[in-house]
Short mmCIF file of C-alpha atoms in Angstrom, two decimals:
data_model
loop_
_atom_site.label_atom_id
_atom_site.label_comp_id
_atom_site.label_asym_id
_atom_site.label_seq_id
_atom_site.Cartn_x
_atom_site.Cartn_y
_atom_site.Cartn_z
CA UNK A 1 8.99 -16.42 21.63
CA UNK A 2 6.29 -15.67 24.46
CA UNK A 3 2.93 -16.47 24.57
CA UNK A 4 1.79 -12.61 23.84
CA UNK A 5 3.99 -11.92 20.78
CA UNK A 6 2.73 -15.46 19.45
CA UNK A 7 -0.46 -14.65 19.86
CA UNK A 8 0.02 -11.50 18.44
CA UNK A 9 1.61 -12.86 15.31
CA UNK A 10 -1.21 -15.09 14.83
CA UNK A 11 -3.30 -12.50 14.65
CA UNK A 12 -1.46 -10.64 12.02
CA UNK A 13 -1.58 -13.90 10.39
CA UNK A 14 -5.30 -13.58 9.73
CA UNK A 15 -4.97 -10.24 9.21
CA UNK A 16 -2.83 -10.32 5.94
CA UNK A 17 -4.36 -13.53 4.75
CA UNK A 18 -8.03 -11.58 5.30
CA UNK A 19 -6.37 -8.00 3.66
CA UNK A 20 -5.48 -10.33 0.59
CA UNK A 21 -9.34 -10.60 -0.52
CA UNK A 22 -9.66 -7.03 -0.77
CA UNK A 23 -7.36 -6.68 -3.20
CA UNK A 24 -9.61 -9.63 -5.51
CA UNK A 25 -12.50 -7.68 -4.40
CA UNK A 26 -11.82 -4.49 -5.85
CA UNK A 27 -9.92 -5.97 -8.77
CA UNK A 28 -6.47 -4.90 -7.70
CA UNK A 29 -4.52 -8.10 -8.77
CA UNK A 30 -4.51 -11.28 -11.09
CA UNK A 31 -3.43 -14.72 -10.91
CA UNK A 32 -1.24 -14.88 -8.14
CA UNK A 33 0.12 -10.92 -8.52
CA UNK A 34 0.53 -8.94 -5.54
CA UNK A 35 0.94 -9.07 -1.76
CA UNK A 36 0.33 -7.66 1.35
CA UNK A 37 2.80 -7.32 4.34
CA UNK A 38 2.12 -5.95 7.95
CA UNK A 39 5.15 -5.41 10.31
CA UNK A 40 4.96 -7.01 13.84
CA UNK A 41 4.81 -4.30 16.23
CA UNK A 42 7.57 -4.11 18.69
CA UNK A 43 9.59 -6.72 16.76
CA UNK A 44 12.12 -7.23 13.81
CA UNK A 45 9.70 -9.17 12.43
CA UNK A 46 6.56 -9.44 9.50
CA UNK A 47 3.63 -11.35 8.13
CA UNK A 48 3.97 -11.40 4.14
CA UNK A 49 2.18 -13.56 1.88
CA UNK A 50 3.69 -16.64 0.20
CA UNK A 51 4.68 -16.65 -3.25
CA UNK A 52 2.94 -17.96 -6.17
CA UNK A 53 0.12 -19.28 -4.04
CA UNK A 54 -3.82 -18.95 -5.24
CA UNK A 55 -5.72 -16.33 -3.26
CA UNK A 56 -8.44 -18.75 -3.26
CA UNK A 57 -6.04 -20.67 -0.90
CA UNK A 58 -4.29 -18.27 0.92
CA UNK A 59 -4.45 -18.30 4.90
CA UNK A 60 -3.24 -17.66 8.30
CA UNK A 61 -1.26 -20.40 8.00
CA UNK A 62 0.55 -20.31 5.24
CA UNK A 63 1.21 -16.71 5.67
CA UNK A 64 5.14 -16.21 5.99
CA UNK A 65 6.95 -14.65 9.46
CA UNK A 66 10.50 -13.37 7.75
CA UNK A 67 12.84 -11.27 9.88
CA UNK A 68 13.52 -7.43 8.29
CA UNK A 69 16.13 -8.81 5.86
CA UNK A 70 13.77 -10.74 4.32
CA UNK A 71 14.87 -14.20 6.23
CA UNK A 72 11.98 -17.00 6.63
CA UNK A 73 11.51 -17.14 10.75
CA UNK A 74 8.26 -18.70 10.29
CA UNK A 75 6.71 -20.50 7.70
CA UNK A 76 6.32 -24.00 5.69
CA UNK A 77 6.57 -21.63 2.41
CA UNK A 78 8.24 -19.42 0.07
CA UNK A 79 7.62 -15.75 1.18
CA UNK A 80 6.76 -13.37 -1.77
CA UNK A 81 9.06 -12.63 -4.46
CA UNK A 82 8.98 -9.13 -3.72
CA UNK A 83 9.88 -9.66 0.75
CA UNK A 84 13.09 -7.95 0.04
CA UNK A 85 11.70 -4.84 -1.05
CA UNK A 86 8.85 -4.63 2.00
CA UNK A 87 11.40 -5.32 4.27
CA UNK A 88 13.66 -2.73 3.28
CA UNK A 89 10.74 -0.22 3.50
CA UNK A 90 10.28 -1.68 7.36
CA UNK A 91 13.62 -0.74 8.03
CA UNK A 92 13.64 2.54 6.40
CA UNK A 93 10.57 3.59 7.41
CA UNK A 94 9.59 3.10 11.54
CA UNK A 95 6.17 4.70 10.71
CA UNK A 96 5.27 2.11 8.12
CA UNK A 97 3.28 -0.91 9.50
CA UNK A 98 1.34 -2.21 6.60
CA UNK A 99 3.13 -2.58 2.59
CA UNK A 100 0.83 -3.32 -0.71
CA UNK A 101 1.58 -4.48 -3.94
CA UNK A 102 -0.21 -4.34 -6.80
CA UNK A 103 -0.45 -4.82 -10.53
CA UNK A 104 -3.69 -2.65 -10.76
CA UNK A 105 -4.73 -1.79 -14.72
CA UNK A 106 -5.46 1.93 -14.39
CA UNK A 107 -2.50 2.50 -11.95
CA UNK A 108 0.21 0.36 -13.54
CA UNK A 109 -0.46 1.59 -17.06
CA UNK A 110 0.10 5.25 -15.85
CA UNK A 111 3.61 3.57 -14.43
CA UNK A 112 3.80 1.85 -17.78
CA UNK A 113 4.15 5.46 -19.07
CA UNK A 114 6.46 6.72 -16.43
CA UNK A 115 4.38 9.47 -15.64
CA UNK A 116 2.85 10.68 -12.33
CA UNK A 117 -0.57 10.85 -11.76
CA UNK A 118 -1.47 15.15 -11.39
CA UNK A 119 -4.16 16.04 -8.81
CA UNK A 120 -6.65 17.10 -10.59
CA UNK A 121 -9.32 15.64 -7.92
CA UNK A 122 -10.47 16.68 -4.59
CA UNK A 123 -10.68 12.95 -3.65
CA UNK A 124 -7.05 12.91 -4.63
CA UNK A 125 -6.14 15.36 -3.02
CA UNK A 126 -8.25 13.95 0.47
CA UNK A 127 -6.28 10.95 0.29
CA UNK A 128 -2.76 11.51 -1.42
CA UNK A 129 -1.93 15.46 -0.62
CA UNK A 130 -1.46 15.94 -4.23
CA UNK A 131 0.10 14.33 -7.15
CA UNK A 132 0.71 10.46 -7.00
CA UNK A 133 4.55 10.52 -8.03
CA UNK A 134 6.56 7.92 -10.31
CA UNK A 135 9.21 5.90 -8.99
CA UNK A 136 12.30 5.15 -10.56
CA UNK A 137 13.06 1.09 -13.14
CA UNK A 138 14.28 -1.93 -10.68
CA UNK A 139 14.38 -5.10 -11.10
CA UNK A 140 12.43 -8.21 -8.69
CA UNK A 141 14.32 -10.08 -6.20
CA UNK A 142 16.57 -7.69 -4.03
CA UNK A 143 16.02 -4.76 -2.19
CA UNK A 144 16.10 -2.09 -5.53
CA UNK A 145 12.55 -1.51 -5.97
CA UNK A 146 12.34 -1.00 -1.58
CA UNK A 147 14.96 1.66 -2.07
CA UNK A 148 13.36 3.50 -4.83
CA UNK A 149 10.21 3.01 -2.59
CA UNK A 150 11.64 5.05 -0.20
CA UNK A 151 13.42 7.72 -2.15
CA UNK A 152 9.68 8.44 -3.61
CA UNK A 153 8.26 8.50 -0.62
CA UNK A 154 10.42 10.25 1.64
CA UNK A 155 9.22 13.45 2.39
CA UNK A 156 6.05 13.13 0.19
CA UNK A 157 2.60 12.85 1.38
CA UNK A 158 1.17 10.75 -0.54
CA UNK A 159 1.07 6.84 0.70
CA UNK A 160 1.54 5.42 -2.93
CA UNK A 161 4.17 5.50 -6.12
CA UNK A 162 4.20 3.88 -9.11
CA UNK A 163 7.03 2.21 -9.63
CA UNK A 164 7.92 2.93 -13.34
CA UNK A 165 7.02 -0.23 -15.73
CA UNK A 166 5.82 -2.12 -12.99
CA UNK A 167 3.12 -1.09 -10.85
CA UNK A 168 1.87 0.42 -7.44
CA UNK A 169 3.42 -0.05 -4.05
CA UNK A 170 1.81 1.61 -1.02
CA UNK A 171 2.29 2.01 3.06
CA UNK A 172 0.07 2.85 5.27
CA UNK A 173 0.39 2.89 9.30
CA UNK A 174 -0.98 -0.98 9.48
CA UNK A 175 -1.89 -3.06 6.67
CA UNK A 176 -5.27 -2.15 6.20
CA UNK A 177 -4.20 1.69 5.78
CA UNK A 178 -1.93 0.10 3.26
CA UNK A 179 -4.71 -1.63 0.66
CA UNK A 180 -7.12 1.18 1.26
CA UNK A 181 -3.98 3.30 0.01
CA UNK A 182 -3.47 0.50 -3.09
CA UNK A 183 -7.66 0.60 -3.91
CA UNK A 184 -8.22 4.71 -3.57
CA UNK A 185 -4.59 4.87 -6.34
CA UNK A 186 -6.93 3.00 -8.63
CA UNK A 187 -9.48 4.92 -8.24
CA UNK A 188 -7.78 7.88 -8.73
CA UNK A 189 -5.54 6.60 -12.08
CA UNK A 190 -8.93 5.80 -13.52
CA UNK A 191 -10.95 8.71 -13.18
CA UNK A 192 -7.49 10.44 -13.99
CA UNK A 193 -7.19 8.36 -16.99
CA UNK A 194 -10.60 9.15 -18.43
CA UNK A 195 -10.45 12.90 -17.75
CA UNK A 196 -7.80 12.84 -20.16
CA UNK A 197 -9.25 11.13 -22.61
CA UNK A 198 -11.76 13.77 -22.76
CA UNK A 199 -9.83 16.82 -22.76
CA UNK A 200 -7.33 18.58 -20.49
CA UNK A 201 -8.71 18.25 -16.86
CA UNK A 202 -8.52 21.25 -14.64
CA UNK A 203 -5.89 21.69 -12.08
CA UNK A 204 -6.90 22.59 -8.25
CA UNK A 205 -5.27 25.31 -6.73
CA UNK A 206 -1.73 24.14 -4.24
CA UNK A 207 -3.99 25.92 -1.31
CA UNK A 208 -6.94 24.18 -2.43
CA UNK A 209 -5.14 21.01 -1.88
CA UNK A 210 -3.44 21.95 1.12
CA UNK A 211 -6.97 22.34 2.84
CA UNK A 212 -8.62 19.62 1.47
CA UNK A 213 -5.71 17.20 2.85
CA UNK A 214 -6.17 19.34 5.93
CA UNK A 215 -9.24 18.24 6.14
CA UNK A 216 -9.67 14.43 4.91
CA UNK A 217 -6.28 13.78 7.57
CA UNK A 218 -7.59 15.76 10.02
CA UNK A 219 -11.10 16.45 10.68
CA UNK A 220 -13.28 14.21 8.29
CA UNK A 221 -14.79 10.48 9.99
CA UNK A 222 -15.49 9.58 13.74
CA UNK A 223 -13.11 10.82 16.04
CA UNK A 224 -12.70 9.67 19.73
CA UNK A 225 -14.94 11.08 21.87
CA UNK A 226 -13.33 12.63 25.18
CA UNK A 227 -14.90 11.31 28.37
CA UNK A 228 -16.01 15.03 29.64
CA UNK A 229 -18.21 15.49 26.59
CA UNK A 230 -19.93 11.99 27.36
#
């Protein structure tokens, strides 16, 4: 391994083990539930989080380097039970850089129901393009959950599913993309989840969406600035 793609796994290193206390922050995950992956650009290769290990003690060096089949390359620990699913999303999905998990109690109990979450907010619609859709049952441990992942996903705009009786799974283009992904779905399921409770909310219009993703992708935040306008 050189001395630049070492470095620059180290860095992702402290990059997942940093992402991880968002996800306590905003009350995303319990226990030891959950994980964050970030592909390493340019290589075969990610950082993933190790399994069953306290967030309180999780960091860059106990962060896991596994290969895109899920094999440990770097690492004195168990990578997360749920590798082989990220990895299958690496190889899947070129675009993806960044892969969340979580267990998140508005979110998951709208996968608890099997149901997708309607876009019935313009925030929602900023973020996810529209509905957040359901994904299909699988089972931990291999590669099931990563497929159905993908056959959400593919084609859909929105950087999130809920995996049916389980809970949320987003990408993003880098990690960080990923958890904001993972703490706007919760957002979303609970606003969505109390707008039910008080009565039918009120759909927004397919155009009305269409411009407002338009919009939030496209035009909203800082953008570069080019030199001649300096």
């Amino acid at each position: 391994m050189s001395v630049q793609s070492g470095q620059q796994i180290a860095r992702l290193r402290e990059t997942v083990a940093r992402l991880h206390a968002e996800l306590t922050r905003y009350g995303l995950v319990a226990w030891t539930a959950g994980n964050v992956s970030a592909r390493v650009p340019g290589r075969d290769l990610m950082v993933i989080k190790p399994s069953g290990v306290d967030y309180d003690d999780l960091s860059a060096d106990n962060m896991v380097v596994c290969d895109l089949d899920g094999a440990v390359v770097e690492g004195d620990h168990s990578p997360s039970s749920d590798t082989a699913a990220h990895a299958y999303v690496y190889r899947a999905m070129p675009e993806v850089g960044g892969v969340v998990h979580t267990h998140s109690t508005y979110a998951t109990a709208w996968a608890a129901r099997g149901e997708a979450i309607p876009c019935h907010l313009t925030a929602q619609a900023d973020e996810f393009g529209g509905e957040i859709p359901i994904g299909p049952f699988a089972l931990i441990g291999g590669d099931d959950i990563g497929k159905g992942i993908v056959s959400t996903l593919t084609g859909h705009r929105s950087p999130a599913v809920l995996m049916r009786n389980h809970g949320v799974f987003t990408i993003g283009r880098d990690a960080r993309a990923a958890v904001k992904a993972a703490v706007m779905c919760e957002d979303v399921a609970r606003t969505a989840h109390l707008a039910r409770a008080l009565g039918q909310p009120v759909p927004i219009d397919p155009a009305d969406v269409d411009a407002l993703y338009d919009r939030y992708q496209n035009v909203y935040g800082q953008r570069p600035v080019s030199p001649t306008n300096t």
